[in-house]
Coordinates of C-alpha atoms in Angstrom, one line a residue:
M1 CA 0.0 0.0 0.0
M2 CA 1.3 3.4 -0.9
L3 CA 0.5 6.0 1.8
I4 CA 0.6 9.7 1.1
S5 CA 0.7 12.3 3.9
A6 CA -2.3 14.7 4.0
A7 CA -2.0 18.4 4.5
P8 CA -3.1 19.9 7.8
A9 CA -6.5 21.4 8.2
F10 CA -8.7 22.9 10.8
A11 CA -10.6 20.4 13.0
S12 CA -10.5 17.7 10.3
L13 CA -9.5 14.2 9.8
Q14 CA -6.2 13.4 8.0
V15 CA -6.7 10.7 5.4
A16 CA -3.8 8.8 3.9
L17 CA -5.2 6.9 0.9
G18 CA -3.5 4.1 -1.0
N19 CA -3.4 3.8 -4.8
P20 CA -5.5 0.7 -5.9
G21 CA -3.0 0.4 -8.8
L22 CA -3.4 -1.4 -12.1
A23 CA -5.9 -4.2 -11.5
H24 CA -8.3 -6.8 -12.7
F25 CA -11.6 -6.9 -10.9
D26 CA -12.2 -9.9 -8.6
S27 CA -15.1 -12.2 -9.1
D28 CA -17.5 -9.7 -7.3
G29 CA -16.3 -6.7 -9.3
G30 CA -14.6 -5.5 -6.1
V31 CA -11.8 -3.0 -5.8
Q32 CA -9.7 -3.0 -2.6
L33 CA -8.7 0.3 -1.0
D34 CA -6.4 0.8 2.0
F35 CA -6.2 4.0 4.1
G36 CA -4.9 5.4 7.3
L37 CA -6.7 8.0 9.4
T38 CA -5.6 10.4 12.1
D39 CA -7.2 13.4 13.8
Q40 CA -6.0 17.0 13.7
N41 CA -3.4 16.3 16.3
G42 CA -1.9 13.4 14.4
Q43 CA -3.4 10.8 16.7
P44 CA -4.8 7.6 15.1
V45 CA -8.5 7.2 14.8
G46 CA -9.2 3.6 15.7
N47 CA -13.0 3.3 15.9
L48 CA -14.2 4.1 12.4
T49 CA -17.0 1.9 11.0
K50 CA -18.5 1.2 7.6
D51 CA -21.3 3.7 8.2
D52 CA -18.7 6.5 8.6
V53 CA -17.3 6.0 5.1
Q54 CA -18.5 6.7 1.5
V55 CA -16.7 5.8 -1.7
F56 CA -17.3 7.4 -5.1
E57 CA -15.9 6.1 -8.4
D58 CA -15.9 8.6 -11.3
G59 CA -18.4 10.6 -9.2
Q60 CA -20.8 7.7 -8.8
P61 CA -21.5 6.3 -5.3
A62 CA -20.1 2.8 -4.8
K63 CA -21.4 0.0 -2.5
I64 CA -18.9 -1.1 0.2
L65 CA -18.8 -4.9 0.2
Y66 CA -16.3 -5.5 3.0
F67 CA -14.9 -3.2 5.7
R68 CA -12.0 -4.1 8.0
G69 CA -11.3 -1.6 10.8
V70 CA -8.2 -1.0 12.9
G71 CA -7.5 -4.1 15.0
Q72 CA -10.7 -5.9 13.7
G73 CA -9.4 -9.4 13.4
R74 CA -6.5 -9.0 11.0
P75 CA -3.1 -9.9 12.4
V76 CA 0.1 -8.3 11.1
D77 CA 3.5 -10.0 10.7
I78 CA 6.4 -7.6 10.3
V79 CA 9.9 -8.6 9.3
F80 CA 12.8 -6.1 9.6
V81 CA 15.5 -6.8 7.0
L82 CA 18.7 -5.0 8.3
D83 CA 21.9 -4.2 6.6
I84 CA 24.6 -5.0 9.2
T85 CA 27.7 -3.6 7.4
E86 CA 30.0 -1.2 9.2
S87 CA 28.2 2.1 8.2
M88 CA 24.8 0.9 9.6
Q89 CA 25.6 0.9 13.4
P90 CA 23.7 4.2 14.0
Y91 CA 20.6 2.9 12.3
I92 CA 20.7 -0.4 14.2
D93 CA 20.9 1.5 17.4
A94 CA 17.9 3.6 16.4
V95 CA 15.8 0.6 15.6
K96 CA 16.7 -0.9 19.0
Q97 CA 15.8 2.4 20.9
N98 CA 12.4 2.8 19.1
M99 CA 11.2 -0.8 18.9
I100 CA 9.2 -0.6 22.2
N101 CA 7.3 2.5 20.9
F102 CA 6.9 0.8 17.6
A103 CA 5.2 -2.2 19.3
Q104 CA 3.1 0.0 21.6
D105 CA 1.5 1.7 18.6
L106 CA 0.4 -1.8 17.4
E107 CA -0.8 -2.9 20.8
Q108 CA -2.8 0.3 21.5
N109 CA -4.7 -0.2 18.2
H110 CA -5.4 -3.8 19.1
R111 CA -3.2 -5.2 16.3
D112 CA -2.2 -8.9 16.8
Y113 CA 1.4 -8.6 15.7
R114 CA 4.6 -10.6 15.4
L115 CA 8.1 -9.4 14.6
G116 CA 10.9 -11.1 12.6
L117 CA 14.5 -10.2 11.7
V118 CA 16.7 -10.9 8.7
T119 CA 20.3 -9.7 8.6
F120 CA 22.6 -9.4 5.6
E121 CA 25.8 -7.9 4.3
D122 CA 27.3 -9.4 1.1
Y123 CA 25.3 -12.6 1.9
V124 CA 22.2 -13.3 4.0
V125 CA 23.8 -13.9 7.4
S126 CA 20.7 -15.1 9.2
S127 CA 19.9 -17.7 6.5
Y128 CA 22.8 -19.9 7.5
P129 CA 22.8 -22.2 10.6
D130 CA 26.3 -20.9 11.5
C131 CA 24.9 -17.5 12.3
N132 CA 24.0 -18.9 15.8
C133 CA 21.2 -16.3 16.0
E134 CA 18.0 -16.9 18.0
Y135 CA 15.9 -15.0 15.5
R136 CA 16.7 -17.3 12.6
K137 CA 13.5 -18.6 10.8
T138 CA 11.2 -17.4 13.5
M139 CA 9.0 -14.5 14.7
T140 CA 7.9 -13.3 18.1
S141 CA 5.0 -11.3 19.6
D142 CA 7.3 -10.0 22.4
A143 CA 8.7 -6.6 21.6
R144 CA 11.3 -6.8 24.3
K145 CA 12.6 -10.1 23.0
F146 CA 12.8 -8.6 19.5
T147 CA 14.7 -5.6 21.0
N148 CA 17.2 -8.1 22.5
W149 CA 17.6 -9.7 19.1
V150 CA 18.5 -6.3 17.6
G151 CA 20.8 -5.6 20.6
T152 CA 23.0 -8.6 19.7
L153 CA 23.8 -7.1 16.3
H154 CA 27.2 -5.5 15.7
A155 CA 27.9 -3.8 12.3
G156 CA 31.0 -4.6 10.4
G157 CA 32.5 -5.9 7.2
G158 CA 30.7 -5.4 3.8
G159 CA 33.5 -5.5 1.3
D160 CA 32.4 -3.6 -1.8
I161 CA 29.6 -1.0 -1.8
P162 CA 26.7 -3.1 -3.0
E163 CA 25.2 -5.6 -0.6
D164 CA 23.0 -8.6 -0.9
Q165 CA 19.6 -6.9 -0.2
L166 CA 17.7 -8.8 -2.9
D167 CA 18.6 -12.2 -1.6
A168 CA 17.7 -11.0 1.9
L169 CA 14.2 -9.9 0.7
A170 CA 13.7 -13.2 -1.1
Y171 CA 14.7 -15.0 2.0
A172 CA 12.4 -12.9 4.2
A173 CA 9.5 -13.9 2.1
T174 CA 10.1 -17.6 3.2
L175 CA 9.6 -16.8 6.9
P176 CA 6.6 -18.3 8.6
F177 CA 4.0 -15.6 7.9
R178 CA 0.6 -16.5 9.2
P179 CA -1.9 -17.3 6.4
D180 CA -4.4 -14.7 7.6
A181 CA -1.9 -12.0 8.5
Q182 CA -1.0 -8.8 6.7
G183 CA 2.6 -9.4 5.8
I184 CA 5.0 -6.4 5.8
I185 CA 8.8 -6.3 5.2
I186 CA 10.8 -3.2 6.4
L187 CA 14.2 -3.0 4.6
I188 CA 16.8 -0.6 6.1
T189 CA 20.0 -0.1 4.1
D190 CA 22.3 2.6 3.0
A191 CA 23.7 0.9 -0.1
P192 CA 22.6 -0.2 -3.5
P193 CA 22.0 -4.0 -4.1
H194 CA 24.0 -6.6 -6.0
V195 CA 21.9 -7.8 -9.0
A196 CA 22.1 -10.8 -11.2
G197 CA 24.9 -10.4 -13.7
D198 CA 27.0 -7.9 -11.9
G199 CA 29.6 -10.5 -11.0
P200 CA 31.3 -11.7 -7.8
D201 CA 32.4 -9.7 -4.8
R202 CA 36.2 -10.2 -4.8
T203 CA 36.6 -8.0 -1.7
G204 CA 34.3 -10.2 0.5
D205 CA 35.5 -11.2 4.0
T206 CA 36.1 -14.8 5.2
A207 CA 32.4 -15.4 6.0
Y208 CA 31.4 -14.3 2.5
R209 CA 33.9 -16.7 0.9
L210 CA 32.7 -19.5 3.1
H211 CA 29.2 -19.1 1.7
H212 CA 30.3 -18.5 -1.9
S213 CA 32.6 -21.3 -2.7
D214 CA 32.8 -20.3 -6.4
P215 CA 34.9 -17.1 -6.5
N216 CA 33.7 -16.3 -10.0
A217 CA 29.9 -16.7 -9.3
D218 CA 27.6 -13.7 -9.1
V219 CA 26.7 -12.6 -5.6
T220 CA 23.0 -13.1 -6.5
E221 CA 20.7 -14.4 -9.1
E222 CA 17.9 -12.0 -8.1
T223 CA 16.7 -8.8 -9.8
G224 CA 14.2 -6.2 -8.7
A225 CA 11.6 -7.9 -10.9
T226 CA 12.2 -11.4 -9.5
V227 CA 12.0 -10.2 -5.9
A228 CA 8.9 -8.1 -6.6
A229 CA 7.3 -11.3 -8.0
K230 CA 8.2 -13.4 -4.9
L231 CA 6.9 -10.8 -2.5
G232 CA 3.8 -10.3 -4.6
R233 CA 3.0 -14.0 -4.7
N234 CA 3.0 -14.1 -0.9
G235 CA 1.0 -11.0 -0.5
L236 CA 3.8 -9.0 1.2
T237 CA 4.3 -5.3 1.2
L238 CA 7.7 -3.6 1.3
Y239 CA 8.6 -0.5 3.2
A240 CA 12.1 0.5 2.3
V241 CA 14.4 3.0 4.0
A242 CA 17.1 3.0 1.3
P243 CA 19.0 5.0 -1.3
P244 CA 16.8 6.9 -3.8
P245 CA 15.9 5.5 -7.2
F246 CA 18.6 7.3 -9.2
I247 CA 21.1 5.3 -7.1
A248 CA 19.2 2.0 -6.7
P249 CA 16.0 1.7 -8.9
Q250 CA 15.4 -1.8 -7.7
Y251 CA 14.0 -0.7 -4.3
E252 CA 11.4 1.5 -6.0
Q253 CA 10.5 -1.3 -8.4
V254 CA 9.7 -3.7 -5.5
V255 CA 8.0 -1.0 -3.4
Q256 CA 5.7 0.0 -6.3
A257 CA 4.9 -3.7 -7.2
T258 CA 3.9 -4.4 -3.6
R259 CA 2.1 -1.1 -2.9
G260 CA 4.5 -0.1 -0.2
R261 CA 6.5 3.0 0.4
L262 CA 10.1 4.1 -0.2
Y263 CA 11.8 6.5 2.3
N264 CA 15.0 8.2 1.1
I265 CA 17.7 7.3 3.7
V266 CA 19.9 10.2 2.5
T267 CA 17.3 12.9 3.3
E268 CA 15.8 11.1 6.3
E269 CA 19.1 10.4 8.0
N270 CA 18.7 13.1 10.7
R271 CA 15.2 12.0 11.6
F272 CA 15.6 8.2 11.3
S273 CA 14.5 7.5 14.9
E274 CA 11.3 9.4 14.3
L275 CA 10.8 7.6 10.9
V276 CA 10.8 4.2 12.6
R277 CA 8.0 5.3 14.8
E278 CA 6.1 6.8 11.8
I279 CA 6.2 3.5 10.0
G280 CA 4.9 1.6 13.0
H281 CA 2.2 4.3 13.4
S282 CA 1.0 4.0 9.8
I283 CA 0.8 0.2 10.0
A284 CA -1.1 0.4 13.3
T285 CA -3.8 2.8 12.0
E286 CA -4.6 1.2 8.7
Y287 CA -8.2 0.4 7.5
S288 CA -9.1 -1.7 4.5
L289 CA -12.3 -1.9 2.5
T290 CA -13.5 -3.5 -0.8
Y291 CA -16.1 -1.7 -2.8
L292 CA -18.2 -2.7 -5.8
T293 CA -17.3 -0.7 -8.9
P294 CA -20.3 0.8 -10.6
R295 CA -18.7 -0.3 -13.9
P296 CA -17.4 -3.9 -13.6
I297 CA -15.9 -4.1 -17.1
E298 CA -12.2 -4.4 -17.9
D299 CA -12.1 -1.6 -20.5
G300 CA -8.7 -0.2 -19.9
T301 CA -10.0 3.1 -18.6
N302 CA -8.6 5.2 -15.8
R303 CA -11.0 5.6 -12.8
S304 CA -11.0 8.3 -10.2
V305 CA -11.8 7.2 -6.6
E306 CA -12.9 9.5 -3.8
L307 CA -13.1 8.5 -0.2
R308 CA -15.2 10.7 2.2
L309 CA -15.3 10.2 5.9
N310 CA -17.5 11.7 8.7
Y311 CA -16.7 10.8 12.3
G312 CA -17.3 12.5 15.6
G313 CA -18.3 15.8 14.0
Q314 CA -15.2 15.8 11.8
S315 CA -14.8 15.1 8.2
G316 CA -12.1 14.3 5.7
S317 CA -11.6 13.1 2.2
A318 CA -8.9 11.9 -0.2
E319 CA -8.7 11.0 -3.9
T320 CA -6.7 8.6 -6.0
S321 CA -7.1 6.8 -9.2
Y322 CA -6.5 3.4 -10.8
Q323 CA -6.4 2.0 -14.3
V324 CA -8.3 -1.1 -15.3
K325 CA -6.6 -3.7 -17.5
G326 CA -8.2 -4.3 -20.9
V327 CA -8.5 -2.4 -24.2
G328 CA -8.3 1.3 -24.4
G329 CA -6.9 3.1 -21.4
A330 CA -5.2 6.2 -20.2
A331 CA -2.2 7.1 -18.1
I332 CA -2.3 6.4 -14.4
N333 CA -2.9 9.6 -12.4
V334 CA -0.8 10.5 -9.4
P335 CA -3.0 10.2 -6.2
T336 CA -4.0 13.3 -4.4
V337 CA -5.1 13.7 -0.8
G338 CA -7.4 15.9 1.1
T339 CA -8.5 16.8 4.6
G340 CA -11.6 18.5 6.0
A341 CA -14.8 19.5 4.4
A342 CA -13.6 23.0 4.0
S343 CA -10.8 21.9 1.7
S344 CA -11.2 22.1 -2.0
R345 CA -11.1 18.9 -4.0
T346 CA -9.4 18.8 -7.3
G347 CA -11.0 16.3 -9.7
L348 CA -8.7 13.8 -11.4
V349 CA -8.5 13.5 -15.1
Q350 CA -10.0 10.2 -16.3
L351 CA -11.4 8.7 -19.4
S352 CA -15.1 9.1 -19.1
F353 CA -17.3 6.1 -19.9
K354 CA -20.0 7.1 -22.4
W355 CA -22.4 4.9 -24.3
W356 CA -20.0 4.8 -27.3
N357 CA -17.3 3.2 -25.2
G358 CA -19.4 0.1 -25.2
A359 CA -21.1 0.5 -28.6
V360 CA -17.9 0.8 -30.7
P361 CA -16.4 -2.5 -29.5
L362 CA -19.8 -4.2 -29.9
L363 CA -20.1 -3.0 -33.5
A364 CA -16.5 -4.2 -34.1
I365 CA -17.5 -7.7 -32.8
L366 CA -20.7 -7.7 -35.0
G367 CA -18.5 -6.7 -38.0
L368 CA -16.1 -9.6 -37.3
I369 CA -19.0 -12.0 -37.1
G370 CA -20.3 -10.8 -40.5
L371 CA -16.8 -10.9 -42.0
S372 CA -16.4 -14.5 -40.7
R373 CA -19.5 -15.6 -42.6
I374 CA -18.4 -14.0 -45.8
R375 CA -14.7 -14.6 -45.7
F376 CA -14.4 -17.8 -43.9
G377 CA -17.6 -19.6 -44.8
V378 CA -19.0 -20.0 -41.3
S379 CA -22.5 -21.4 -41.3
S380 CA -25.4 -20.0 -39.2
E381 CA -25.3 -23.2 -37.1
E382 CA -21.6 -22.6 -36.4
L383 CA -22.2 -19.0 -35.5
Q384 CA -25.1 -20.1 -33.2
A385 CA -22.7 -22.5 -31.4
I386 CA -20.2 -19.7 -30.9
V387 CA -22.9 -17.4 -29.5
E388 CA -24.2 -20.2 -27.2
A389 CA -20.7 -20.9 -25.9
Q390 CA -20.2 -17.3 -25.2
S391 CA -23.5 -17.0 -23.4
R392 CA -22.4 -19.7 -21.0
A393 CA -19.1 -17.9 -20.2
P394 CA -18.9 -15.8 -17.0
Q395 CA -19.3 -12.3 -18.6
P396 CA -16.0 -12.1 -20.6
N397 CA -14.7 -8.6 -21.4
L398 CA -15.0 -7.2 -24.9
A399 CA -11.4 -7.7 -25.7
T400 CA -11.6 -11.4 -24.8
A401 CA -14.8 -11.8 -26.9
A402 CA -13.1 -10.2 -30.0
R403 CA -10.1 -12.5 -29.6
Q404 CA -12.3 -15.6 -29.4
V405 CA -14.3 -14.6 -32.5
I406 CA -11.1 -14.0 -34.5
A407 CA -9.5 -17.3 -33.4
Q408 CA -12.7 -19.2 -34.3
G409 CA -12.8 -17.6 -37.8
A410 CA -9.1 -18.3 -38.4
R411 CA -9.6 -22.0 -37.4
L412 CA -12.6 -22.4 -39.6
S413 CA -10.8 -20.8 -42.6
T414 CA -8.5 -23.8 -42.9
R415 CA -11.4 -26.2 -43.6
T416 CA -12.1 -27.7 -47.0
Q417 CA -15.3 -27.0 -49.1
T418 CA -16.9 -30.0 -47.3
P419 CA -16.3 -29.0 -43.7
A420 CA -16.2 -31.5 -40.8
P421 CA -18.4 -30.9 -37.8
P422 CA -17.3 -27.7 -36.0
A423 CA -15.0 -27.9 -33.0
P424 CA -16.3 -26.3 -29.8
A425 CA -16.0 -22.5 -29.9
A426 CA -14.3 -22.2 -26.6
N427 CA -13.4 -24.4 -23.7
I428 CA -15.6 -22.4 -21.3
V429 CA -18.4 -24.2 -19.6
S430 CA -21.3 -23.5 -17.3
N431 CA -22.4 -25.3 -14.2
S432 CA -24.8 -27.4 -16.2
G433 CA -22.4 -30.3 -16.6
A434 CA -22.0 -29.9 -20.3
P435 CA -19.7 -32.4 -22.1
G436 CA -16.0 -31.4 -22.2
E437 CA -16.1 -29.3 -19.0
A438 CA -13.1 -29.4 -16.7
R439 CA -13.7 -29.8 -13.0
L440 CA -11.6 -30.1 -9.8
T441 CA -13.5 -32.4 -7.4
A442 CA -12.4 -32.4 -3.8
I443 CA -11.3 -35.6 -2.1
E444 CA -12.6 -35.6 1.4
P445 CA -13.7 -32.0 1.3
V446 CA -12.7 -29.8 4.3
A447 CA -15.0 -26.9 5.1
P448 CA -15.1 -24.2 3.9
V449 CA -13.5 -25.5 0.8
P450 CA -16.2 -26.3 -1.9
A451 CA -16.7 -29.9 -3.0
E452 CA -16.1 -29.0 -6.6
Y453 CA -14.8 -26.2 -8.8
T454 CA -15.6 -25.8 -12.5
L455 CA -12.8 -24.4 -14.6
L456 CA -14.5 -21.5 -16.5
K457 CA -11.4 -20.4 -18.5
P458 CA -8.7 -22.2 -20.4
E459 CA -6.2 -20.9 -17.8
V460 CA -7.0 -20.3 -14.1
S461 CA -5.1 -19.1 -11.1
L462 CA -5.5 -21.0 -7.8
G463 CA -4.8 -19.9 -4.3
R464 CA -6.2 -18.6 -1.0
G465 CA -6.2 -14.9 -2.1
E466 CA -9.5 -13.5 -3.2
D467 CA -7.9 -12.2 -6.5
N468 CA -7.5 -15.8 -7.8
D469 CA -9.9 -17.3 -10.4
I470 CA -10.3 -20.3 -8.0
V471 CA -10.2 -19.3 -4.3
I472 CA -9.4 -22.2 -2.0
P473 CA -10.0 -20.9 1.5
H474 CA -7.6 -23.1 3.5
P475 CA -4.5 -22.1 5.6
S476 CA -2.3 -24.7 3.9
V477 CA -2.9 -23.1 0.5
S478 CA -0.7 -20.1 -0.4
R479 CA -2.2 -16.7 -1.4
S480 CA -1.1 -17.3 -5.0
H481 CA -0.5 -21.1 -5.1
A482 CA -0.6 -22.4 -8.6
R483 CA -1.8 -22.0 -12.2
L484 CA -3.7 -24.5 -14.2
A485 CA -3.8 -24.2 -18.0
R486 CA -5.2 -26.3 -20.9
R487 CA -2.5 -27.4 -23.3
D488 CA -2.8 -29.8 -26.3
G489 CA -5.6 -31.9 -24.9
S490 CA -4.3 -32.0 -21.3
F491 CA -3.6 -29.5 -18.5
V492 CA -0.4 -28.1 -17.2
L493 CA 0.0 -27.3 -13.5
T494 CA 2.5 -24.6 -12.5
D495 CA 3.5 -24.1 -8.9
L496 CA 4.0 -20.5 -8.0
N497 CA 6.6 -21.0 -5.3
S498 CA 3.9 -22.0 -2.8
T499 CA 4.8 -22.6 0.8
N500 CA 3.4 -26.2 1.1
G501 CA 3.9 -27.3 -2.5
S502 CA 1.8 -28.6 -5.4
Y503 CA 1.6 -32.3 -6.2
V504 CA 0.2 -34.4 -9.0
N505 CA -0.4 -38.1 -8.2
N506 CA 1.8 -37.6 -5.0
H507 CA 4.8 -36.3 -7.0
E508 CA 5.9 -32.7 -6.1
V509 CA 5.7 -30.2 -8.9
Q510 CA 9.0 -28.5 -9.6
G511 CA 8.1 -25.7 -12.0
S512 CA 5.4 -27.2 -14.3
T513 CA 4.0 -30.7 -15.0
V514 CA 1.3 -32.2 -17.3
V515 CA -1.9 -33.3 -15.6
D516 CA -3.9 -36.0 -17.3
N517 CA -7.7 -36.7 -16.9
G518 CA -8.4 -38.3 -13.6
S519 CA -5.1 -37.3 -12.0
E520 CA -5.0 -36.4 -8.3
V521 CA -3.9 -32.8 -7.7
R522 CA -2.9 -31.7 -4.2
L523 CA -2.4 -28.0 -3.2
G524 CA -1.1 -27.8 0.3
D525 CA -3.3 -30.2 2.3
I526 CA -6.3 -30.1 -0.1
R527 CA -6.6 -32.9 -2.6
F528 CA -8.7 -32.9 -5.8
V529 CA -9.3 -35.1 -8.9
L530 CA -9.1 -33.2 -12.2
H531 CA -11.8 -34.4 -14.7
F532 CA -12.0 -33.0 -18.2

């Protein structure tokens, strides 16, 4: 989540609103929005309810589907990733001195929290057993215990200027985050990272050489993109106190991908102690809601979002925007924020949705259908089959429909003058049990996991997160667990670096593997049989 400080105002609420980002809608047409809230004195407001909040998208009121208040049932797991090279000792001391206040903010707002620690220099120190560190591969809900962990750290070494931050972040993503927790990583470093392809560190100390036996090997195989993907798959957000993008663009890349925040360690150096408290404060006072977009179509447009709050006789507002995936589109706008009712609100520029935004693509599709009859010799019966198949699909967007019609026409154009019976228009099925449908049937279903899922698209994502095509609500299943795609008459299962693994017929999937009809598929502890 990207928080943006609001300007002061008279007797008003200060709203810090996150950018929803570039997104597909979930199955409900829902858009998630995170925000922080403080009063005019900068103190967190912790008792806001759904009735105190209004959401508007492109000026239209939007229904709030889910609302999660401060401390209302969502735990938070926070891992500090600390650079322990020689220049970092003042920052390590500041973390230690402010950790009790950091934790008190969480406790006062009823956040169920745990803290973890990862240390690195030119290698990830705490990832190896010989670090002899109590905090290795664990977390604690005791702030004083965590402070003692930090107190054992002594900065030193480092060799060359870049350090192994990217491997440290990738390793942090493997720590035991709770399945239902908000996962946050806080990186603190004053150096740029090693990246894949930049070669070995020939100035490394004895410990570095011990853990890098090949003197000619790269320090890391990671890049900003690969680390962003790993954190994203696990639903983790990065707060980075690090060098600015013109020195180390990788940090900004990961922060933006995970909707976190980047603090410039160069300009914030003199107020670092205060900054640690601010980060804890923003985490402690977060709210989250999901609203139903008034226009649940992936048309590539840019949507403005306004959040209005009224609480205890005070008011506040903030604005942001997001861009929907799909055809068309416009540039993403920079979010703006607001404060009290007396403040003026500047409207964001967006691509307005008029009737012709839908009519033009529809006319194009009708034109393609007419062209397919003339150019490719498609019969009325075949066109009817295409239309019926599309009517069974779960409201595909216009871009998808156009691609399916073009693909159908191209396939039919290869036929002879005496055509064979037409192939199905698309491998998309309804719940009516039509022949050729693909289904995942649970073996010994465990509530609340459904007994059966129907695969409504040729390629689906599977996981515990609500943004997946198939949501499997079980703690053994990762947020983004696997992907299942139809290929050449079979299916291919790809594991997305899940915590508890993916298996086909009791064989663990390393990367991707083919799944035949009737095979057993296990995701975490949940077993299915795939029928197609």
